[in-house]
Structure formats: structure tokens, C-alpha cells
Amino acid sequence: MVQIPNQQPAQRSVPTSADVARLAGVSRATVSYVLNNASAVRISEPTRRRVHDAARELGYVPHAAARSLRAGHSRMVLMPTSEIPMGPLFGRFFNELQWALSRLDYTVVQYASLGMTGEDAARAWAELRPVAVLAPDASALGPRGVTVLKRSGAKAVFTLGPQRVEGAHALLMDGRRVGEAAALHLLARGRRRIGAIVPTEPGLEIFSRPRVEGLRRAVGTAHITGASVTELPLAHTEESAAALAARWRSLGLEAVFAYNDEYAMLVMRALQDEGIAIPEEAAVIGSDDLMLGRLLRPRLSTVRIELPSGRGLAELVDRVVRDPGAGPEVHDVLAADVVHRESS
Amino acid sequence: MVQIPNQQPAQRSVPTSADVARLAGVSRATVSYVLNNASAVRISEPTRRRVHDAARELGYVPHAAARSLRAGHSRMVLMPTSEIPMGPLFGRFFNELQWALSRLDYTVVQYASLGMTGEDAARAWAELRPVAVLAPDASALGPRGVTVLKRSGAKAVFTLGPQRVEGAHALLMDGRRVGEAAALHLLARGRRRIGAIVPTEPGLEIFSRPRVEGLRRAVGTAHITGASVTELPLAHTEESAAALAARWRSLGLEAVFAYNDEYAMLVMRALQDEGIAIPEEAAVIGSDDLMLGRLLRPRLSTVRIELPSGRGLAELVDRVVRDPGAGPEVHDVLAADVVHRESS
DNA sequence: TTGAAAGCGATACCAA
DNA sequence: TTGGTATCGCTTTCAA
């Protein structure tokens, strides 16, 4: 650790608009008019300049809290972050959304409320008085949480994940679509007895459950004799995958749907190391269409997921903020289709 | 899209502590005392209950802006997010840090200031009057930005990345360590002419430049005749990798350091498809020790990066917030060592 | 034990 | 064109 001598003297206190007014020799009102380009009043050019100069000299920055307190509302969009890291797919969507919202002049803020759940978390969020809340995890919110947020003045409450919650708008990302697409593909290719990898990592079940459920449902409604789904818990480790591969033949399965491409890679490698031929002895399909799937040999079949454009959602949020009267809307936004390569 | 009829009637206005006071039949002061468990004053038990009941009935949530305005300070730690998504390594570190800070009773908020740069961004952050700012990208801040933040009352300004900036504390993550480790390893294994993959993706050069620089430096100071470093630009696509592989033999290189494991995988696959033996004809080493490296054949050698514990940093931040007097400290926190597997 | 009131910083109405 | 001032919601000192 390197110590660098402190060069700045004792902090002057933080400059306020009153300081700017004093230095410029005008009233605080005038400062406000000038700095906000108030169109209702005309301020003379010399005064404008004096105010701007004073503000620059003092390094004045307006106080967002004071401003929104006075205004009675803010343009803050709160996006609670969940602990589970999002993949590249969701990450890109998030970034796009954020960018689009800031284009619409919203201040997007991510707030991690680690450890809390439901109403507690909602209360913590509500203290910030956001104009909109976009929550990725509906279950960690609940109808009570939605009520708390709305009571605190939030005009729009959206959930973004695989679940919805009463009272909130929903961008429903129905993971069952993914499982269904995988099931139809595998069945069409003559596979009957299908294994479903279920990650044991905590937090992931919110995403994995619907996928398996969709797989189950599609296999069930296909009415093909002998068709079945077997859940295979798997940790994100080589050992776990090796253990699964070791008992693969005893399971009597013909195919495996692997939650996502990373788990698919893990499983495929373990099966190959066990001498099991892919896709002959075991068809493998993943999900999310990651780059790595194309680099595997055989190339990995996968379910490609399509999320809506962040811009569209940003406009939707804006619309709801401006007209909160309408009831909650549910948008079904996840599309899934199979990219067939060599592993299935 | 499904429309659900709006069940809630017109929003009542957001309840304030005055509303709670009115309903409980006490003064606002008493409400504040009760809800904040003020130890300086004793409030009778019946009054406490009346206040709590009233607050619950109204769904009262305190107004953070008003509170911090009155208090003159907040406990908000601002973490500006960069557009480039962070990998699992940095992501884990970030999560840990966030958690540790919230344990210390800070409100951690991520704020994306997309599009702005330097002072503009700093001003936007300063409006929120955070008590501390942890910026991952020093270059998008600059000494001026640091000044703006400090003037606005920030007690601690940290940069977290590969660069530092004057006036701010730094958790320096010196990527040159990574390149150095890779170079020493490859040289020790008898490789002389080394290629360095440089991602062409914008934003990544902040991380890739130092790694290549470290590689260069280590190769240079080794004083081994014939040792050289050749930069190889590469996009994150199969085509780009295939093009590189096609001209590999004409490059006359013996080894390649691939920025990180993902690019290593991309390159390795392309080389293998071109019939180039690994590691015989081309030694490959990546970085970040991702799971996928262990799943490749040959198994991927990699540079493992060790970041400090989030808890430690959280305590450091807390210390600086409590005692901002001391000058900025520079902590060198990145450790790198080689995990030798089969590809080198 | 409780209440009245000042004041944090910025804005917008009304007067001058 | 500019200034005085009330106000947003909350905390805290001082009085009662």
C-alpha cells in the first residue's frame, strides 16, 4: 500500500444554490431560473453569465434529494438486482433497457437488497420513492410488496422474470417455452426417454423449474408411448458431471436437455470421457445459444431464446408512468426456437 | 398482451409522518422518535403502539430524500456501472463487496451513466450526494471528476480497475501481472515467439492493453535471444478465429496468450480445425481460470487471477469514510499465477 | 412524556 | 427582470 500525502486542505462545505446566489449577487430564485433554463421568465444575459460563472467557480452541483423533495416526484427507475449473476443474454437485454430508459430522461438505478425478502425489500426500495420499479424476481416481491411500492408513489411496477405477481405489470419470460422447444425437437428426432439436467445451485431453480416443467408438459401431451422425463440434479463441477456420466448407461436414457449451454458442455464432456457416443448414445441439447456451443465437437444443439428489445420495454414503462390508470398488463415476451447442430 | 381490469381505486396520496401523527393522535416529533427508536427520549408504551399501528395501517414508508436532506448526509455508496459486462470473476467480487457494504449499513446503488464521460458523469453522480463512490473505470472519471465528487461531499472516492487517477484511492488491478505470468510460463517451457490475442471488441482494450504490456515487458526483460511478442487482433467470432488459424503457420509463432479463456477456446478450436497440434505446434494459454478451460481437450492452461475479498474492501471504504483526512491510498490487489494444464 | 418550530436545499408562485 | 417566501418530509433542539 502506498501512502500519498494529502494535498487538499480541509474540505470547504458543499456549495448550495444560496452560495451561488451570494457570489453572483442575485437571489436563489434567479439562480434556479438560470440553471434550469426556466422558460417562464426572462433573465438578462449579464445576470445569466454571472450566475453560470459563480456556479462553475464554486463547483456547484444541484442536490437531487432536495430537488425531488420539492418537486414531489422523481424520475428514478429502480431495478433491484438479484444475487444470481445474469448471463450474457439477460445482461445484454438489461443494458439495452437501461440505455433506452436514460434516453427517455429517466435515472436508472440498481439497488441490491441482499438478504431481505418480500415486503422488507419493497419497503427499502420504497424509501427511495422511485417513479417505477422493474423487478427481475417476482417471488421476492409478492403482492404485498407491490402494494407497498404503489402506496409509496411508484407509478409503474413491473416484474421481468419467469413469474408474475398480482397488481404488477409483467414482462413474462416463460421458461416453459424453452423446455417445450427442446422436447419437441428431441421427440421429433426419435428420442423417447429424456433426461433433464437440473442445476443444484441455489437461486437457479427459478429459471430451471419452468424449463423442466415445459419439457414435461410437451412430452406428456405428445402421447408417445415410452416417452418419459427424468430429472438429473447436477452441480456446476466436473465431479458432479463425472458421477452422472458414470451412471448414464444404467439410467437407460436416450437424450438429455441440459438447462443451458454451460451445463450442456459440462455433461457432454463427462459423457465423452466415459466413452459414450454423442449423439448416437446420448443426444444433448442446451439452451441460450452461447458461442461456446459452436466450438464444441460435436457442435452443440441449443434452444435460442429471443428477448424483446430494451427500447420497446422502455417505451412501455414510460407509457405506464404517464398513464398509471390502466390495469396491469401481462406481456409474453420470450420466444424460443431450436438451433439444430450435431449433438442431437 | 392481456389486460387485467384495474381493481385499485384512485391512488390516495402517499402517507407522510404527519399522516401517521394525525391518525395516532400525536405530534410528528413523537412519530419520529418512535419509528427511529430514539434513545434520547422515553416514549410510553401505549403511545408507541398507537404510532406503530397507525404507520402499519397507512403503509407508511419514510422518505429517504427528506431524511438525508435533513441529516445532511447519506450512507449511499455509488457504484457506477460500465457498459462492458463483467465476467464471473469480477461479478463475484462485486457481489461480495456489495454484500459486505450493506452489512456495514451502507445503501449500495449502481448507477449507469451511459453515454456521458468524465466530468459530466461525475456531476450526475454528485447530484445523488453519495458518501462514497466506487468507480470501476478510472479513465471515465479523471482528476476533474474526482474533484467534482469530493466537492459534492463524497468522503471516499475509489477506482477499482487497471488504472488509477489522481486524488482518488485506488484498488489497482494491474493486468500486467497476468501477461507477465503467462510470459514467464511460456518462456520457461521453451517457447520464444509468442502471439498475443487482442480482442477487437470496443471497451475491452482497457483490460487487454495491460495484459499485453505485461507480456511484452516480461519477454523483454528475460533477455532471451529470439524471444518476441506479436499482437494478433481477434474478434469474438468463429470467422475471425478461422482467419487467424489459416495464417497461423505463416506467422511462425510457437505460442499464443489469449487474453482470457473464452478467446483461448475460440483460438484453440480454430487451430485444431486447421489441423494444428496443441501444444506441439502451438502452445495456448488463457486467463481467468473459467470452468470451460477444464473441459477442453487438451485441457486449457490458464492464468488464475485472485481478487481481494469484498469484505476487506468494504472495511477499507468504511475506514476512509470515517476518516477522510488521510491522503489517497493505492492498493495493489491483483495476484496472478499460472495453472498449468495440457495446452502449453 | 410530548409538542412546537426551525431548518436541510431547491423551486415556483406572487409581488415588486 | 428579479426577489421574497412558502413548501416538500423529516429530524432534533428547546419548551412545556
PDB file of N, CA and C in Angstrom, chain A residues 118-168:
ATOM      1  N   GLY A 118     -39.205 -10.012   0.119  1.00  0.00           N
ATOM      2  CA  GLY A 118     -40.575  -9.558   0.004  1.00  0.00           C
ATOM      3  C   GLY A 118     -40.811  -8.154   0.495  1.00  0.00           C
ATOM      4  N   GLU A 119     -41.667  -8.040   1.483  1.00  0.00           N
ATOM      5  CA  GLU A 119     -42.095  -6.735   1.928  1.00  0.00           C
ATOM      6  C   GLU A 119     -40.954  -5.889   2.447  1.00  0.00           C
ATOM      7  N   ASP A 120     -40.034  -6.504   3.160  1.00  0.00           N
ATOM      8  CA  ASP A 120     -38.896  -5.737   3.680  1.00  0.00           C
ATOM      9  C   ASP A 120     -38.140  -5.070   2.551  1.00  0.00           C
ATOM     10  N   ALA A 121     -37.834  -5.853   1.558  1.00  0.00           N
ATOM     11  CA  ALA A 121     -37.103  -5.316   0.416  1.00  0.00           C
ATOM     12  C   ALA A 121     -37.915  -4.203  -0.236  1.00  0.00           C
ATOM     13  N   ALA A 122     -39.190  -4.441  -0.425  1.00  0.00           N
ATOM     14  CA  ALA A 122     -40.044  -3.452  -1.066  1.00  0.00           C
ATOM     15  C   ALA A 122     -40.040  -2.152  -0.272  1.00  0.00           C
ATOM     16  N   ARG A 123     -40.055  -2.269   1.043  1.00  0.00           N
ATOM     17  CA  ARG A 123     -40.027  -1.058   1.862  1.00  0.00           C
ATOM     18  C   ARG A 123     -38.722  -0.302   1.648  1.00  0.00           C
ATOM     19  N   ALA A 124     -37.618  -1.063   1.610  1.00  0.00           N
ATOM     20  CA  ALA A 124     -36.320  -0.419   1.386  1.00  0.00           C
ATOM     21  C   ALA A 124     -36.311   0.311   0.042  1.00  0.00           C
ATOM     22  N   TRP A 125     -36.890  -0.329  -0.954  1.00  0.00           N
ATOM     23  CA  TRP A 125     -36.944   0.319  -2.265  1.00  0.00           C
ATOM     24  C   TRP A 125     -37.841   1.546  -2.235  1.00  0.00           C
ATOM     25  N   ALA A 126     -38.953   1.416  -1.522  1.00  0.00           N
ATOM     26  CA  ALA A 126     -39.947   2.488  -1.493  1.00  0.00           C
ATOM     27  C   ALA A 126     -39.391   3.745  -0.845  1.00  0.00           C
ATOM     28  N   GLU A 127     -38.418   3.578   0.046  1.00  0.00           N
ATOM     29  CA  GLU A 127     -37.829   4.756   0.692  1.00  0.00           C
ATOM     30  C   GLU A 127     -37.201   5.690  -0.334  1.00  0.00           C
ATOM     31  N   LEU A 128     -36.797   5.136  -1.439  1.00  0.00           N
ATOM     32  CA  LEU A 128     -36.161   5.966  -2.472  1.00  0.00           C
ATOM     33  C   LEU A 128     -37.196   6.664  -3.352  1.00  0.00           C
ATOM     34  N   ARG A 129     -38.463   6.337  -3.165  1.00  0.00           N
ATOM     35  CA  ARG A 129     -39.551   6.954  -3.929  1.00  0.00           C
ATOM     36  C   ARG A 129     -39.312   6.918  -5.437  1.00  0.00           C
ATOM     37  N   PRO A 130     -39.039   5.740  -5.978  1.00  0.00           N
ATOM     38  CA  PRO A 130     -38.842   5.641  -7.420  1.00  0.00           C
ATOM     39  C   PRO A 130     -40.175   5.818  -8.149  1.00  0.00           C
ATOM     40  N   VAL A 131     -40.108   6.327  -9.349  1.00  0.00           N
ATOM     41  CA  VAL A 131     -41.337   6.500 -10.130  1.00  0.00           C
ATOM     42  C   VAL A 131     -41.719   5.170 -10.769  1.00  0.00           C
ATOM     43  N   ALA A 132     -40.742   4.291 -10.926  1.00  0.00           N
ATOM     44  CA  ALA A 132     -41.021   2.959 -11.471  1.00  0.00           C
ATOM     45  C   ALA A 132     -40.054   1.939 -10.900  1.00  0.00           C
ATOM     46  N   VAL A 133     -40.529   0.729 -10.776  1.00  0.00           N
ATOM     47  CA  VAL A 133     -39.685  -0.358 -10.278  1.00  0.00           C
ATOM     48  C   VAL A 133     -39.743  -1.516 -11.265  1.00  0.00           C
ATOM     49  N   LEU A 134     -38.589  -1.982 -11.689  1.00  0.00           N
ATOM     50  CA  LEU A 134     -38.528  -3.129 -12.584  1.00  0.00           C
ATOM     51  C   LEU A 134     -37.814  -4.261 -11.853  1.00  0.00           C
ATOM     52  N   ALA A 135     -38.595  -5.201 -11.361  1.00  0.00           N
ATOM     53  CA  ALA A 135     -38.023  -6.249 -10.508  1.00  0.00           C
ATOM     54  C   ALA A 135     -37.845  -7.540 -11.288  1.00  0.00           C
ATOM     55  N   PRO A 136     -36.624  -8.047 -11.304  1.00  0.00           N
ATOM     56  CA  PRO A 136     -36.379  -9.280 -12.052  1.00  0.00           C
ATOM     57  C   PRO A 136     -36.965 -10.493 -11.359  1.00  0.00           C
ATOM     58  N   ASP A 137     -37.168 -10.412 -10.067  1.00  0.00           N
ATOM     59  CA  ASP A 137     -37.616 -11.589  -9.345  1.00  0.00           C
ATOM     60  C   ASP A 137     -38.960 -11.335  -8.672  1.00  0.00           C
ATOM     61  N   ALA A 138     -40.001 -11.821  -9.310  1.00  0.00           N
ATOM     62  CA  ALA A 138     -41.350 -11.568  -8.814  1.00  0.00           C
ATOM     63  C   ALA A 138     -41.575 -12.189  -7.443  1.00  0.00           C
ATOM     64  N   SER A 139     -40.988 -13.361  -7.230  1.00  0.00           N
ATOM     65  CA  SER A 139     -41.255 -14.064  -5.985  1.00  0.00           C
ATOM     66  C   SER A 139     -40.700 -13.293  -4.789  1.00  0.00           C
ATOM     67  N   ALA A 140     -39.589 -12.584  -5.012  1.00  0.00           N
ATOM     68  CA  ALA A 140     -39.020 -11.791  -3.929  1.00  0.00           C
ATOM     69  C   ALA A 140     -39.692 -10.434  -3.852  1.00  0.00           C
ATOM     70  N   LEU A 141     -40.955 -10.383  -4.109  1.00  0.00           N
ATOM     71  CA  LEU A 141     -41.679  -9.110  -4.090  1.00  0.00           C
ATOM     72  C   LEU A 141     -43.059  -9.384  -3.518  1.00  0.00           C
ATOM     73  N   GLY A 142     -43.813 -10.187  -4.231  1.00  0.00           N
ATOM     74  CA  GLY A 142     -45.120 -10.572  -3.710  1.00  0.00           C
ATOM     75  C   GLY A 142     -46.129  -9.461  -3.838  1.00  0.00           C
ATOM     76  N   PRO A 143     -47.402  -9.797  -3.766  1.00  0.00           N
ATOM     77  CA  PRO A 143     -48.472  -8.802  -3.892  1.00  0.00           C
ATOM     78  C   PRO A 143     -48.351  -7.715  -2.838  1.00  0.00           C
ATOM     79  N   ARG A 144     -47.941  -8.099  -1.630  1.00  0.00           N
ATOM     80  CA  ARG A 144     -47.777  -7.112  -0.573  1.00  0.00           C
ATOM     81  C   ARG A 144     -46.708  -6.106  -0.952  1.00  0.00           C
ATOM     82  N   GLY A 145     -45.614  -6.614  -1.507  1.00  0.00           N
ATOM     83  CA  GLY A 145     -44.537  -5.732  -1.923  1.00  0.00           C
ATOM     84  C   GLY A 145     -45.023  -4.739  -2.967  1.00  0.00           C
ATOM     85  N   VAL A 146     -45.818  -5.224  -3.902  1.00  0.00           N
ATOM     86  CA  VAL A 146     -46.355  -4.345  -4.941  1.00  0.00           C
ATOM     87  C   VAL A 146     -47.200  -3.240  -4.314  1.00  0.00           C
ATOM     88  N   THR A 147     -48.015  -3.625  -3.358  1.00  0.00           N
ATOM     89  CA  THR A 147     -48.859  -2.641  -2.687  1.00  0.00           C
ATOM     90  C   THR A 147     -48.018  -1.578  -1.996  1.00  0.00           C
ATOM     91  N   VAL A 148     -46.988  -2.035  -1.283  1.00  0.00           N
ATOM     92  CA  VAL A 148     -46.097  -1.088  -0.597  1.00  0.00           C
ATOM     93  C   VAL A 148     -45.525  -0.079  -1.578  1.00  0.00           C
ATOM     94  N   LEU A 149     -45.047  -0.588  -2.705  1.00  0.00           N
ATOM     95  CA  LEU A 149     -44.419   0.297  -3.682  1.00  0.00           C
ATOM     96  C   LEU A 149     -45.412   1.291  -4.258  1.00  0.00           C
ATOM     97  N   LYS A 150     -46.598   0.800  -4.579  1.00  0.00           N
ATOM     98  CA  LYS A 150     -47.586   1.706  -5.161  1.00  0.00           C
ATOM     99  C   LYS A 150     -48.024   2.766  -4.163  1.00  0.00           C
ATOM    100  N   ARG A 151     -48.208   2.337  -2.922  1.00  0.00           N
ATOM    101  CA  ARG A 151     -48.563   3.284  -1.867  1.00  0.00           C
ATOM    102  C   ARG A 151     -47.503   4.366  -1.727  1.00  0.00           C
ATOM    103  N   SER A 152     -46.272   4.010  -1.997  1.00  0.00           N
ATOM    104  CA  SER A 152     -45.183   4.974  -1.818  1.00  0.00           C
ATOM    105  C   SER A 152     -45.019   5.856  -3.053  1.00  0.00           C
ATOM    106  N   GLY A 153     -45.920   5.703  -3.999  1.00  0.00           N
ATOM    107  CA  GLY A 153     -45.914   6.623  -5.126  1.00  0.00           C
ATOM    108  C   GLY A 153     -45.362   6.081  -6.431  1.00  0.00           C
ATOM    109  N   ALA A 154     -44.944   4.820  -6.444  1.00  0.00           N
ATOM    110  CA  ALA A 154     -44.443   4.253  -7.702  1.00  0.00           C
ATOM    111  C   ALA A 154     -45.590   4.160  -8.708  1.00  0.00           C
ATOM    112  N   LYS A 155     -45.380   4.743  -9.876  1.00  0.00           N
ATOM    113  CA  LYS A 155     -46.448   4.739 -10.877  1.00  0.00           C
ATOM    114  C   LYS A 155     -46.487   3.422 -11.633  1.00  0.00           C
ATOM    115  N   ALA A 156     -45.336   2.791 -11.771  1.00  0.00           N
ATOM    116  CA  ALA A 156     -45.279   1.561 -12.560  1.00  0.00           C
ATOM    117  C   ALA A 156     -44.435   0.516 -11.840  1.00  0.00           C
ATOM    118  N   VAL A 157     -45.018  -0.633 -11.626  1.00  0.00           N
ATOM    119  CA  VAL A 157     -44.266  -1.745 -11.051  1.00  0.00           C
ATOM    120  C   VAL A 157     -44.303  -2.899 -12.040  1.00  0.00           C
ATOM    121  N   PHE A 158     -43.146  -3.281 -12.508  1.00  0.00           N
ATOM    122  CA  PHE A 158     -43.020  -4.370 -13.479  1.00  0.00           C
ATOM    123  C   PHE A 158     -42.234  -5.520 -12.876  1.00  0.00           C
ATOM    124  N   THR A 159     -42.618  -6.729 -13.228  1.00  0.00           N
ATOM    125  CA  THR A 159     -41.737  -7.866 -12.969  1.00  0.00           C
ATOM    126  C   THR A 159     -41.202  -8.333 -14.315  1.00  0.00           C
ATOM    127  N   LEU A 160     -39.978  -8.840 -14.286  1.00  0.00           N
ATOM    128  CA  LEU A 160     -39.295  -9.123 -15.540  1.00  0.00           C
ATOM    129  C   LEU A 160     -38.999 -10.592 -15.780  1.00  0.00           C
ATOM    130  N   GLY A 161     -39.301 -11.431 -14.823  1.00  0.00           N
ATOM    131  CA  GLY A 161     -38.810 -12.802 -14.909  1.00  0.00           C
ATOM    132  C   GLY A 161     -39.834 -13.835 -15.351  1.00  0.00           C
ATOM    133  N   PRO A 162     -39.632 -15.045 -14.900  1.00  0.00           N
ATOM    134  CA  PRO A 162     -40.489 -16.159 -15.284  1.00  0.00           C
ATOM    135  C   PRO A 162     -41.806 -16.194 -14.512  1.00  0.00           C
ATOM    136  N   GLN A 163     -41.927 -15.360 -13.492  1.00  0.00           N
ATOM    137  CA  GLN A 163     -43.164 -15.380 -12.716  1.00  0.00           C
ATOM    138  C   GLN A 163     -43.829 -14.021 -12.788  1.00  0.00           C
ATOM    139  N   ARG A 164     -45.133 -14.026 -12.464  1.00  0.00           N
ATOM    140  CA  ARG A 164     -45.761 -12.730 -12.338  1.00  0.00           C
ATOM    141  C   ARG A 164     -46.366 -12.608 -10.953  1.00  0.00           C
ATOM    142  N   VAL A 165     -46.792 -11.412 -10.636  1.00  0.00           N
ATOM    143  CA  VAL A 165     -47.340 -11.193  -9.315  1.00  0.00           C
ATOM    144  C   VAL A 165     -48.515 -10.239  -9.439  1.00  0.00           C
ATOM    145  N   GLU A 166     -49.514 -10.461  -8.595  1.00  0.00           N
ATOM    146  CA  GLU A 166     -50.747  -9.697  -8.701  1.00  0.00           C
ATOM    147  C   GLU A 166     -50.506  -8.209  -8.504  1.00  0.00           C
ATOM    148  N   GLY A 167     -51.116  -7.429  -9.332  1.00  0.00           N
ATOM    149  CA  GLY A 167     -51.051  -5.981  -9.173  1.00  0.00           C
ATOM    150  C   GLY A 167     -49.946  -5.328  -9.966  1.00  0.00           C
ATOM    151  N   ALA A 168     -48.986  -6.127 -10.382  1.00  0.00           N
ATOM    152  CA  ALA A 168     -47.861  -5.562 -11.128  1.00  0.00           C
ATOM    153  C   ALA A 168     -47.977  -5.907 -12.603  1.00  0.00           C
TER     154      ALA A 168
END
